[in-house]
Coordinates of C-alpha atoms in Angstrom, one line a residue:
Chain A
X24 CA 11.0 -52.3 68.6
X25 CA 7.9 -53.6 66.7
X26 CA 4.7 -54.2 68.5
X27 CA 4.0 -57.7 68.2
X28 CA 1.8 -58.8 65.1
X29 CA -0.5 -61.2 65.7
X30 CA 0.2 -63.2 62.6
X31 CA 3.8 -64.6 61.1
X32 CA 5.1 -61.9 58.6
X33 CA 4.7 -62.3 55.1
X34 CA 7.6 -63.8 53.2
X35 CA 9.8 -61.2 50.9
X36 CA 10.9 -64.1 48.4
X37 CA 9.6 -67.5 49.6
X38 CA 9.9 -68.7 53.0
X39 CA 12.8 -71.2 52.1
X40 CA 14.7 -68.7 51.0
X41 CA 13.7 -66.3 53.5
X42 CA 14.8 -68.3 55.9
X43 CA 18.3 -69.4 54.4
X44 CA 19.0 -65.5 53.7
X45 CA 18.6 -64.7 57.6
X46 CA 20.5 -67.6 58.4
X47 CA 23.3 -66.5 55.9
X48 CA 23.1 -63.1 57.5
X49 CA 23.2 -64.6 61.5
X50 CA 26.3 -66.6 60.5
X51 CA 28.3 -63.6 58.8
X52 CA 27.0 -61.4 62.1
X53 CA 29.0 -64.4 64.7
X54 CA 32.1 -64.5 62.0
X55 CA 31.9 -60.5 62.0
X56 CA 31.3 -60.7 65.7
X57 CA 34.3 -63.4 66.1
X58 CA 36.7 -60.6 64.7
X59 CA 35.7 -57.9 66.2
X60 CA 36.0 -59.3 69.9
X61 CA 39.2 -61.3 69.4
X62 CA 40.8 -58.0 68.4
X63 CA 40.0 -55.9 71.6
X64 CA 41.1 -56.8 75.2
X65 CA 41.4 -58.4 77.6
X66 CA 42.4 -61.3 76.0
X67 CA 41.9 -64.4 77.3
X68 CA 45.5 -65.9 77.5
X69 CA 44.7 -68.7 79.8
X70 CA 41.3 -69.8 78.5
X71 CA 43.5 -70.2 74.9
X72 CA 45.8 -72.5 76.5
X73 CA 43.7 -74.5 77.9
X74 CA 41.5 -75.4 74.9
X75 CA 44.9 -75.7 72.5
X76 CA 45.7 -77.9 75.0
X77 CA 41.9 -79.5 74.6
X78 CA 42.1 -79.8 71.3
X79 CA 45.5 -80.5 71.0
X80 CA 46.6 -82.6 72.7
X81 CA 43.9 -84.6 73.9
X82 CA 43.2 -85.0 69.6
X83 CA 46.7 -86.9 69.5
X84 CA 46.0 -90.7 70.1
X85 CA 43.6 -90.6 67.4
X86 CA 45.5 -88.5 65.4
X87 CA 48.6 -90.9 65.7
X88 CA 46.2 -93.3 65.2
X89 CA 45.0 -92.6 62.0
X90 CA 47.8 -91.1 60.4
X91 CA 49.7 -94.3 61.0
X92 CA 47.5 -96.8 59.5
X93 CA 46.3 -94.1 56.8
X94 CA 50.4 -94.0 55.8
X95 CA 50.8 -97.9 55.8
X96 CA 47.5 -98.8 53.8
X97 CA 48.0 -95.9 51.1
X98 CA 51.5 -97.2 50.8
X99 CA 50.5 -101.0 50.3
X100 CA 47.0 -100.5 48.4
X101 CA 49.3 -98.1 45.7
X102 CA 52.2 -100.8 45.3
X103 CA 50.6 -103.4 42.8
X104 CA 49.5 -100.4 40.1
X105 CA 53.4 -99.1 40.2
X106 CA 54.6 -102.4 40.2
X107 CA 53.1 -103.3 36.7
X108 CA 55.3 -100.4 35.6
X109 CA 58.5 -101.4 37.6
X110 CA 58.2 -98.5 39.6
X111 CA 57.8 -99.2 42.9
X112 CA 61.0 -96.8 43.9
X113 CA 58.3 -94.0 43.2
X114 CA 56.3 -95.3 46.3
X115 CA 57.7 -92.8 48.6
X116 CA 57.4 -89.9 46.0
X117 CA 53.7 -90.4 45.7
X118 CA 53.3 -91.0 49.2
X119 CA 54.3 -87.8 50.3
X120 CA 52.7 -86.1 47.6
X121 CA 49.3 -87.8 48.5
X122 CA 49.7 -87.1 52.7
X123 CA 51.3 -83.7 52.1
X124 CA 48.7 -82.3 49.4
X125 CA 46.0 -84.1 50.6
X126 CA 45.2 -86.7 52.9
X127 CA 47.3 -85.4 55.9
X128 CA 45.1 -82.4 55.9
X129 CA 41.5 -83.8 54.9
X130 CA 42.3 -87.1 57.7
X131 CA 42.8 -84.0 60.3
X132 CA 40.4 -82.1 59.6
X133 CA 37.7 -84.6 59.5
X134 CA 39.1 -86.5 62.5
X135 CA 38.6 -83.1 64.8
X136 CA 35.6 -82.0 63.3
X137 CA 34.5 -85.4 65.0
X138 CA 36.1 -84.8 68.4
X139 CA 36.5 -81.7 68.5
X140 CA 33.4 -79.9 66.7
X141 CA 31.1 -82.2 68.5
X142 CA 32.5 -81.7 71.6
X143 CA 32.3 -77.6 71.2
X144 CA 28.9 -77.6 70.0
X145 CA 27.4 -79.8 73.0
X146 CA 29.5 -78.2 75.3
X147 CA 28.3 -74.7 74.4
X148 CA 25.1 -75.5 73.8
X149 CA 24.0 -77.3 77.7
X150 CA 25.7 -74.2 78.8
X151 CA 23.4 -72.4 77.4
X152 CA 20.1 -74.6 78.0
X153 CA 21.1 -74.4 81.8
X154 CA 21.3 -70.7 81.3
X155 CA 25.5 -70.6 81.9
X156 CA 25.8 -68.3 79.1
X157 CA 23.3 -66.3 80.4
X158 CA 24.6 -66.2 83.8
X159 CA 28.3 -64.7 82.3
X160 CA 25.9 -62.0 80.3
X161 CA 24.7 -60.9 83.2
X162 CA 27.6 -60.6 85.3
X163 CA 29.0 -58.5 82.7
X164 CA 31.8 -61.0 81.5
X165 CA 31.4 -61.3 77.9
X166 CA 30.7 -64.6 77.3
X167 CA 31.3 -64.7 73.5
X168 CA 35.0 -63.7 74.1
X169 CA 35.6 -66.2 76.8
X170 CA 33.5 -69.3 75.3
X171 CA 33.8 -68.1 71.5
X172 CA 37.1 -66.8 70.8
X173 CA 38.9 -69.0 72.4
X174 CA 38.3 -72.2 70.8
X175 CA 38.1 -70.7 67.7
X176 CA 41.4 -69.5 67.9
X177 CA 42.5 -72.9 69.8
X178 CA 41.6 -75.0 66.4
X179 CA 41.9 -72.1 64.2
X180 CA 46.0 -72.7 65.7
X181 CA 45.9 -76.4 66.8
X182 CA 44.4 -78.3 63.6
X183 CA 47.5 -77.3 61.3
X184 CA 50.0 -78.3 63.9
X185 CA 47.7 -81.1 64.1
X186 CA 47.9 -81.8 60.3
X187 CA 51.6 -81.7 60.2
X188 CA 52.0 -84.5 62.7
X189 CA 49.5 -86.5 60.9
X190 CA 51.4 -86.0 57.6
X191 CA 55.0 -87.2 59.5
X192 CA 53.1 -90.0 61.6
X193 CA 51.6 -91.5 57.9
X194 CA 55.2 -91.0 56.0
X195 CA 56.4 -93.0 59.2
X196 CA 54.0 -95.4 58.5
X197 CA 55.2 -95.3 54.4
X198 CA 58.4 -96.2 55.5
X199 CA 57.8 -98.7 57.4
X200 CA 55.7 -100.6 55.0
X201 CA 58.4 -99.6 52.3
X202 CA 61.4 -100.9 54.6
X203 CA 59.6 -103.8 55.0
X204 CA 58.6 -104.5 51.7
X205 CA 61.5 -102.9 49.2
X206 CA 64.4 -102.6 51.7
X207 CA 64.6 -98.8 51.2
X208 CA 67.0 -97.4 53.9
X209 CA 65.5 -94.5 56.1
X210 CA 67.8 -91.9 54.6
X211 CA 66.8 -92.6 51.0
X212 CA 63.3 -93.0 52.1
X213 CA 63.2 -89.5 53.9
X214 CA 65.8 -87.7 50.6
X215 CA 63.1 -89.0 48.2
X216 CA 60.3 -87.6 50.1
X217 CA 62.0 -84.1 50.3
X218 CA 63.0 -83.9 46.7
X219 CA 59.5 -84.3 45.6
X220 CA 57.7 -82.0 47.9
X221 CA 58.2 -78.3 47.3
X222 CA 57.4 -75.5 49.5
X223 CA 54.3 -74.7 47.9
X224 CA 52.9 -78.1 48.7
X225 CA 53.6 -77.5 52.8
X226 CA 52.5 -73.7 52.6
X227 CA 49.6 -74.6 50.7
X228 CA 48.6 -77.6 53.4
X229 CA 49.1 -75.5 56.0
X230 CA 47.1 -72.9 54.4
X231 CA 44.5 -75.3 53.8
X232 CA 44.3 -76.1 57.7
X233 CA 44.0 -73.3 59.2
X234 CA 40.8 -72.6 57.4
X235 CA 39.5 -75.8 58.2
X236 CA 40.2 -75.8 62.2
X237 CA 38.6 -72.2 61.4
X238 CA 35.8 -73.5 60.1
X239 CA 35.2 -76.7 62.5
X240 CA 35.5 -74.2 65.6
X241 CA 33.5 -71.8 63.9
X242 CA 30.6 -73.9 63.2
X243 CA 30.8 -75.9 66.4
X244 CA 30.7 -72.5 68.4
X245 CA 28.0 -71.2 66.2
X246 CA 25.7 -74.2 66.8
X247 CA 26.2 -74.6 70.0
X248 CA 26.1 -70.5 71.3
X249 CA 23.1 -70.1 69.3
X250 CA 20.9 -73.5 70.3
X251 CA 18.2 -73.9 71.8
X252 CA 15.1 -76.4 72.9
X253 CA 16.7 -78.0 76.0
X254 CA 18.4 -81.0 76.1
X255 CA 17.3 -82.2 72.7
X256 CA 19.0 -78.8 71.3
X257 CA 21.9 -80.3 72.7
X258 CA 22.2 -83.6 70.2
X259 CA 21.4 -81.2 67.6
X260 CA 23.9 -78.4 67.8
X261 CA 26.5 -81.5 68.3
X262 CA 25.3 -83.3 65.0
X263 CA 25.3 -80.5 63.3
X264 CA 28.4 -78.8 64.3
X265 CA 30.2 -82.7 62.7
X266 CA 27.8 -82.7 59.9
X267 CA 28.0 -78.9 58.9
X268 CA 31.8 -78.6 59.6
X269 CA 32.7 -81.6 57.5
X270 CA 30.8 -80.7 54.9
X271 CA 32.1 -77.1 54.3
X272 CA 36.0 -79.1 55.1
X273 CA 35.4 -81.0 51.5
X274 CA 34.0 -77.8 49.6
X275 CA 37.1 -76.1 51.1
X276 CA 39.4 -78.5 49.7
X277 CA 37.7 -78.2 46.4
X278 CA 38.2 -74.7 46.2
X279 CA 41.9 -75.2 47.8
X280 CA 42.5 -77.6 45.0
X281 CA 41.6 -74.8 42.2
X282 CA 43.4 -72.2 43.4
X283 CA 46.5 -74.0 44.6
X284 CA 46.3 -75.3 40.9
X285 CA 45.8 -72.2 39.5
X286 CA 49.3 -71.2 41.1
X287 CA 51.3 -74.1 40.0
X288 CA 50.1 -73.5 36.4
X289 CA 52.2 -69.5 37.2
Chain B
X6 CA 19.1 -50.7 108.0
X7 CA 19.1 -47.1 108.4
X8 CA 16.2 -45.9 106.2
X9 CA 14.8 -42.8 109.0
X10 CA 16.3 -40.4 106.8
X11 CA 14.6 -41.2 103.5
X12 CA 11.3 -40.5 103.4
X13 CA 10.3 -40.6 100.4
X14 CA 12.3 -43.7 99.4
X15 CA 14.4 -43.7 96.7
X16 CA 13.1 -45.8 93.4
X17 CA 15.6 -48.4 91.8
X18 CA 13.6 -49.8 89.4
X19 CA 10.6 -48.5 87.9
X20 CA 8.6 -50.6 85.2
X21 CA 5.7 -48.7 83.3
X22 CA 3.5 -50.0 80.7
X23 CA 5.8 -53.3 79.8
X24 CA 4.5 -55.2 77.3
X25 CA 6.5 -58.6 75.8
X26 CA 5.1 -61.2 73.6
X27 CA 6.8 -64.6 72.6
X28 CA 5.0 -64.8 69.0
X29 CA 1.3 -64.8 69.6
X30 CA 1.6 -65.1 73.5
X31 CA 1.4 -62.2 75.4
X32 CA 2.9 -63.0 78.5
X33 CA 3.2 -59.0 80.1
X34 CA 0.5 -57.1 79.1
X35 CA 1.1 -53.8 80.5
X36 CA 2.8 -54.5 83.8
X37 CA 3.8 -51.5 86.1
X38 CA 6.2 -51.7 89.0
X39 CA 8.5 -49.7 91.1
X40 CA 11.6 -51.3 94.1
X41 CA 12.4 -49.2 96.8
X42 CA 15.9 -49.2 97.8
X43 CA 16.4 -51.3 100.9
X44 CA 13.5 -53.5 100.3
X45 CA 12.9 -57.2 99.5
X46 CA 10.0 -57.5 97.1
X47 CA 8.5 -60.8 96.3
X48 CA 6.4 -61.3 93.1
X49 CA 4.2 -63.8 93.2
X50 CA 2.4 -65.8 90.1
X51 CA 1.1 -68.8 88.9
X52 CA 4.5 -70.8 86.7
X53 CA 3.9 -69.3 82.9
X54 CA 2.9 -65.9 84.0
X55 CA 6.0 -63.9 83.1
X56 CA 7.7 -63.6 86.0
X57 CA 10.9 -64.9 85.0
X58 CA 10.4 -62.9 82.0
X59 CA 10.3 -59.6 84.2
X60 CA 13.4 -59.8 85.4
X61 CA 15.3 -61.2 82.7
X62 CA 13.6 -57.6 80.6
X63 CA 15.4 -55.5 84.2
X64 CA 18.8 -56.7 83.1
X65 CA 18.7 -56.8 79.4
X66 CA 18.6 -60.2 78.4
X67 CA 15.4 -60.1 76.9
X68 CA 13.7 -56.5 74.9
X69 CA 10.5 -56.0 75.8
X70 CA 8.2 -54.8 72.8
X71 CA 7.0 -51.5 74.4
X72 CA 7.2 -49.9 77.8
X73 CA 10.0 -48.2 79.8
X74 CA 12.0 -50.0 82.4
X75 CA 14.5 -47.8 84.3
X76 CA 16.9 -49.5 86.8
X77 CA 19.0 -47.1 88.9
X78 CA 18.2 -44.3 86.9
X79 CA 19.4 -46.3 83.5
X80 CA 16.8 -46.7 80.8
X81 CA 17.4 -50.4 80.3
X82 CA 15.7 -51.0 76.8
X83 CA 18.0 -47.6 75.2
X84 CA 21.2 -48.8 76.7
X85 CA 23.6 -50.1 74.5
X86 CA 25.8 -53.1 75.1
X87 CA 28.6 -51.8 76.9
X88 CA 25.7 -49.3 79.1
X89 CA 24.5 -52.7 80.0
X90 CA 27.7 -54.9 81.1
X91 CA 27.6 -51.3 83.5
X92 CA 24.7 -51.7 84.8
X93 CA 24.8 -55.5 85.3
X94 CA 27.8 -54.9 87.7
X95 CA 25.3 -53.1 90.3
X96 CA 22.5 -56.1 89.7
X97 CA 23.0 -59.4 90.7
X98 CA 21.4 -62.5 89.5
X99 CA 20.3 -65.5 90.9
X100 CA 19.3 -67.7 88.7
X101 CA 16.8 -70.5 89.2
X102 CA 18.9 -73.6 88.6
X103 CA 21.7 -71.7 90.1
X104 CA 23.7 -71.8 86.1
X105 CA 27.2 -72.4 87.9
X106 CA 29.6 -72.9 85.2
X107 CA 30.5 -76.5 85.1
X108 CA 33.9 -77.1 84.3
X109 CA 35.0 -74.2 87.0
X110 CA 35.5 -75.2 90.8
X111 CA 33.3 -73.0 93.3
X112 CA 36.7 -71.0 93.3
X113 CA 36.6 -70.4 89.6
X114 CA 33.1 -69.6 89.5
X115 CA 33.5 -66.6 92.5
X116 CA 36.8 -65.8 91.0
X117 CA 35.0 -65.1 87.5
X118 CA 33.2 -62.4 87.4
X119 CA 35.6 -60.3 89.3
X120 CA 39.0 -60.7 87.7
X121 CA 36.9 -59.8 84.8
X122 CA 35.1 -56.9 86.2
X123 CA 37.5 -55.2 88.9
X124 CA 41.1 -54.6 87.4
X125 CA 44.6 -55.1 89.4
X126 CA 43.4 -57.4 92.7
X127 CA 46.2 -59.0 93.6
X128 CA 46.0 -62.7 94.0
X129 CA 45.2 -62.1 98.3
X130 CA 42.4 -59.9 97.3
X131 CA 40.9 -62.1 95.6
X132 CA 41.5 -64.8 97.8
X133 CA 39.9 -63.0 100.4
X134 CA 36.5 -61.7 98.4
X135 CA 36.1 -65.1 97.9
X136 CA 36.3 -66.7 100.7
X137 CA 34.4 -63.9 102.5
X138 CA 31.6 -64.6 100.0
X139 CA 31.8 -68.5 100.9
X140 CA 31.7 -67.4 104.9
X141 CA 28.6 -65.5 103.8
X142 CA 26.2 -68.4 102.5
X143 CA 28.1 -71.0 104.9
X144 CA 29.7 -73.2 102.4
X145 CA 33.5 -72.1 103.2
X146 CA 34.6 -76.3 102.7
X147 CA 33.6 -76.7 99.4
X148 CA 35.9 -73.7 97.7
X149 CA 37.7 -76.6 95.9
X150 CA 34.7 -78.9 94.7
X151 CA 32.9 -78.7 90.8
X152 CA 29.4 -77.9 91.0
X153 CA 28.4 -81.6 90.1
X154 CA 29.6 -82.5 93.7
X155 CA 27.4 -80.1 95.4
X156 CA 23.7 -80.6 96.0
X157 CA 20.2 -78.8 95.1
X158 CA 20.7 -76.7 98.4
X159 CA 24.5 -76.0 97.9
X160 CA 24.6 -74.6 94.4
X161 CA 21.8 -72.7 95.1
X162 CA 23.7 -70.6 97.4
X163 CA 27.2 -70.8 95.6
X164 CA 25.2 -69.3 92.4
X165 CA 24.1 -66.2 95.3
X166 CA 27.6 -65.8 96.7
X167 CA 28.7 -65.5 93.2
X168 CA 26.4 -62.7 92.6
X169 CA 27.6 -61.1 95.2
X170 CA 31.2 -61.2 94.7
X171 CA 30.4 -57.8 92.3
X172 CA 28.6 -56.2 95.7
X173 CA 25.3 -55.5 93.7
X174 CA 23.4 -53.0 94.9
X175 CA 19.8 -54.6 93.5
X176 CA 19.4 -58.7 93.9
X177 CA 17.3 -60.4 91.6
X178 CA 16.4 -63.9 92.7
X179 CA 14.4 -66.4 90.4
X180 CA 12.2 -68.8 92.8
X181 CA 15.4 -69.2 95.1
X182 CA 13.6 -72.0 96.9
X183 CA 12.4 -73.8 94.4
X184 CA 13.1 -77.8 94.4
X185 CA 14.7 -77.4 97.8
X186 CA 13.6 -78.8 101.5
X187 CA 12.0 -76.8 104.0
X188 CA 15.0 -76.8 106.4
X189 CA 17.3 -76.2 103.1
X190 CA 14.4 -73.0 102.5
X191 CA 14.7 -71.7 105.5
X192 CA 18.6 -71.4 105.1
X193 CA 18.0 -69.9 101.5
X194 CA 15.5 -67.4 103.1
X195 CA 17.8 -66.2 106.1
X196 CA 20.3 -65.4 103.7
X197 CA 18.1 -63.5 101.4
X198 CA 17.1 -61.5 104.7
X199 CA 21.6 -61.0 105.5
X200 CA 21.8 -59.9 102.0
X201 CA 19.4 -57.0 102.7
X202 CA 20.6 -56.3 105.9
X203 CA 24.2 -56.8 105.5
X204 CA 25.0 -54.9 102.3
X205 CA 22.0 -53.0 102.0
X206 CA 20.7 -54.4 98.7
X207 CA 17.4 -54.0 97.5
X208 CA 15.9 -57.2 95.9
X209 CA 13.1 -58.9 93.7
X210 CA 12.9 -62.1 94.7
X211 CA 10.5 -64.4 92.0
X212 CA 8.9 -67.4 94.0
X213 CA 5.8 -69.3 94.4
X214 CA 6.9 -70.5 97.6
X215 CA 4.2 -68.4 99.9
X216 CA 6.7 -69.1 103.4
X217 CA 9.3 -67.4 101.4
X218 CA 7.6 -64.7 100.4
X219 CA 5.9 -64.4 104.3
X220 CA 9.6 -64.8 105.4
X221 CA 11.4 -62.4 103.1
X222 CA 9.3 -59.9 101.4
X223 CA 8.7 -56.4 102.8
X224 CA 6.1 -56.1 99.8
X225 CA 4.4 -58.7 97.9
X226 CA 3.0 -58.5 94.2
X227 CA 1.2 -61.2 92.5
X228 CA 1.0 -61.6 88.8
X229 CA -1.9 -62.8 87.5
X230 CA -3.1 -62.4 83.6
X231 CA -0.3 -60.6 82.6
X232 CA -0.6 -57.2 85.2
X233 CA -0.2 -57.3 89.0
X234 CA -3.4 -57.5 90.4
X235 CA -2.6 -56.9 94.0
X236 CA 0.2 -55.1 95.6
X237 CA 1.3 -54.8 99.6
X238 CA 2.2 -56.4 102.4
X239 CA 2.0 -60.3 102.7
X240 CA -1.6 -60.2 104.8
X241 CA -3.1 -57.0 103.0
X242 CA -2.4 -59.4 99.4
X243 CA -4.0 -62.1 100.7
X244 CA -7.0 -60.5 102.6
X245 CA -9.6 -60.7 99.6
X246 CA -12.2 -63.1 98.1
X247 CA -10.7 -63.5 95.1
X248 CA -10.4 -67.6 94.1
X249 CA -7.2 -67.6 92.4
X250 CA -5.6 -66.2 95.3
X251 CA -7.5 -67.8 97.9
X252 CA -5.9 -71.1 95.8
X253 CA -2.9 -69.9 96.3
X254 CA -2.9 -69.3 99.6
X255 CA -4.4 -72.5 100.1
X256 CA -2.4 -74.6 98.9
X257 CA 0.8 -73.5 100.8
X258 CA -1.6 -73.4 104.0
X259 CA -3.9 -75.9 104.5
X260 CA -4.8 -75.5 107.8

């Protein structure tokens, strides 16, 4: 421990960059932190259920939502451009292609970093401005494991399972706008969709979602646990747990997109 | 309480030389204090004068910048994290807006700390340390509410049972009267005096409230500038000329 100084230290580069290197070094601590605690017992079973259930579940009428309308406007907004070819038969090939690769995951992810990283970070962050946090430290309860680790591991599980409802809830919405449109019976619908999607596609969007509900539960735990300035902390660490989260959720799927292109080209 | 024997009384907590600084602001400039076991010390202080601060350095949430604190025998500022979590089974603490945990019933928030803390209680056991804990601040009826049913008064005394489901052997309260209504005060006060009687604990209890300290405190000490100024009982304290705490006193007596 330093004495005090009476005056604000000196910058090492420039205090911009000073300042995003200590940040870049708190944030790998909490991740570091994150794996460390989830590891070791006790584990917090119930606490896990109950925020799957949180984010699950409670994420599903929007989910539904979204993934429905997302499925029956892709479908009719792509139509006229095949029909110029003739080949509006491909409708349900591209479809699946375009919820499975992409849109199923991104809708998710962005839709939960939303709900459910805004709803982490404000949470966490009153209980710490009314000193909740502090109240488990000092009771000896281990507050990071308990508020932390479990809804990390909650979207870390729930946002892929998530994803692959919102991919079947859009192709249901495909087909409808297909049967409605073209006729297409459910079975040829649903054979047309599984010939074109291979098993790289699903692993791949599964992949992809885990690290996003990683990252939204990450971010919204790391604003929130770590906020501060009373109740206007609060707003903050819940804006910035939607903002931060859905911004690293796009530079994720750009870096998804080169490496799950960099395997097809095997 | 059966202190005959103990003549020399034991030290719990001994402060020396504890300096911490937020930035620029020194808030503790040197502060030196010991607890007895068995007694109920009140520390007294204008708001802003690191008083909340103390205690919150006795239990490890915040490092002081130099000095040595030692709480039942433990240096506090070498332990490391898992010395700590230790030590904060044998210290309870009240906090001053009571910090229940929000989306927990009064249950949840006794039953926390220890199924966390004390391994294979049955469900009974627990059952029963928490409703024995209820019994003990009065509030038995509201074992199923949330905390944003109770009032002020309530929650204040719910966050003090749940310290005391652990069975602490030092109490720290931060100003456990504070906000509340003189009948409401009393209550809080009596129960502060049961802890010490009851279970033995030795306590610091942070307040501005000068009935609370008259009512409670075995000792008083009043912060002033950073360093306790004066130190004993409640009328040797107050038995001086000096302004500030001739204010105080003042103010909570007009007569």
């Amino acid at each position: 421990m330093s004495p005090p100084s009476p005056t604000t230290p000196r910058p090492v580069l420039t205090p911009r960059l000073d300042k995003m290197l200590v940040a870049l070094y708190e944030v790998t601590r909490f991740v570091g932190r994150f794996f460390r605690e989830v590891l070791l017992p006790p584990y917090e079973g119930r606490e896990i259920i109950r925020q799957c259930y949180e984010v699950g579940v409670r994420s599903l009428p929007l989910i539904s939502l979204t993934g429905f309308i997302t499925g029956i406007v892709f479908t009719n907004q792509s139509r006229p451009s095949l029909a110029q070819f003739g080949a509006t038969s491909w409708l349900p090939s591209l479809v699946s292609i375009a919820l499975v690769r992409a849109i199923g995951p991104l809708v998710t992810a962005l839709i939960a970093a939303g709900r459910v990283g805004s709803n982490i970070g404000a949470e966490l962050s009153s209980m710490r401005v009314t000193e909740q946090i502090d109240a488990m430290e000092v009771s000896a309860t281990k507050p990071f494991k308990f508020l932390v680790s479990t809804r990390v591991l909650a979207t870390t599980f729930m946002i892929p399972v998530l994803t692959m409802y919102a991919i079947s809830v859009g192709l249901l919405g495909a087909f409808l706008n297909v049967n409605s449109n073209e006729a297409t019976s459910f079975r040829s619908f649903i054979s047309e969709v599984f010939n074109t999607i291979t098993f790289l596609d699903i692993f791949s969007s599964l992949a992809k979602s885990v690290v996003f509900g990683f990252t939204i539960g990450m971010v919204g735990c790391y604003q929130g646990y770590n906020s501060s300035k009373g109740t206007e902390g609060v707003g903050k660490a819940a804006n910035a747990a939607v903002v931060t989260s859905m911004f690293l959720v796009f530079i994720e799927e750009l870096f998804s997109l080169q490496i799950v292109s960099a395997i097809r080209s095997f | 309480m059966n202190n005959e024997p103990k003549k020399p009384a034991e030290k719990v907590i001994e402060i020396e030389n504890l300096h911490v600084a937020f930035g620029d602001n020194e808030v503790l400039k040197g502060v030196d204090l010991s607890l007895y076991r068995g007694e109920n010390l009140v520390v007294l202080g204008r708001s802003g004068t690191g008083k909340s601060v103390l205690i919150k350095v006795l239990v490890g949430l915040l490092k002081p910048d130099t000095g040595r604190v030692v709480v039942l025998g433990q240096d506090v500022v070498a332990s490391d994290t898992t010395e700590l979590d230790k030590l904060r089974l044998k210290v309870g603490f009240s906090f001053q807006n009571s910090a229940l945990y929000d989306s927990m019933t009064v249950r949840e928030n006794l039953e926390f700390p220890l199924v966390r803390n004390v391994r294979n209680l049955s469900r009974a056991e627990i059952n029963r340390a928490v409703e024995e804990a209820l019994d003990d601040v009065g509030l038995k009826q509201a074992i199923n509410q949330v905390p944003s049913e109770l009032s002020g008064g309530q929650r204040k005394r719910i966050g003090i049972a749940r310290t005391l489901m652990l069975k602490p052997e030092i109490m720290l309260y931060d100003e456990p009267t504070a906000g509340l209504d003189p009948i409401t005060c009393t209550d809080i006060n009596n129960l502060i005096n049961d802890v010490q009687e009851r279970r033995g604990a030795s306590a610091i209890i942070i307040t501005h409230d000068l009935t609370c300290a008259k009512e409670v405190g075995d000792r008083v000490a009043m912060l002033f500038d950073g360093q306790f100024q004066r130190e004993g009982t409640f009328d040797e304290v107050f038995a001086t000329d000096d302004k500030r705490v001739q204010q105080f006193y003042h103010y909570n007596f007009t007569e």
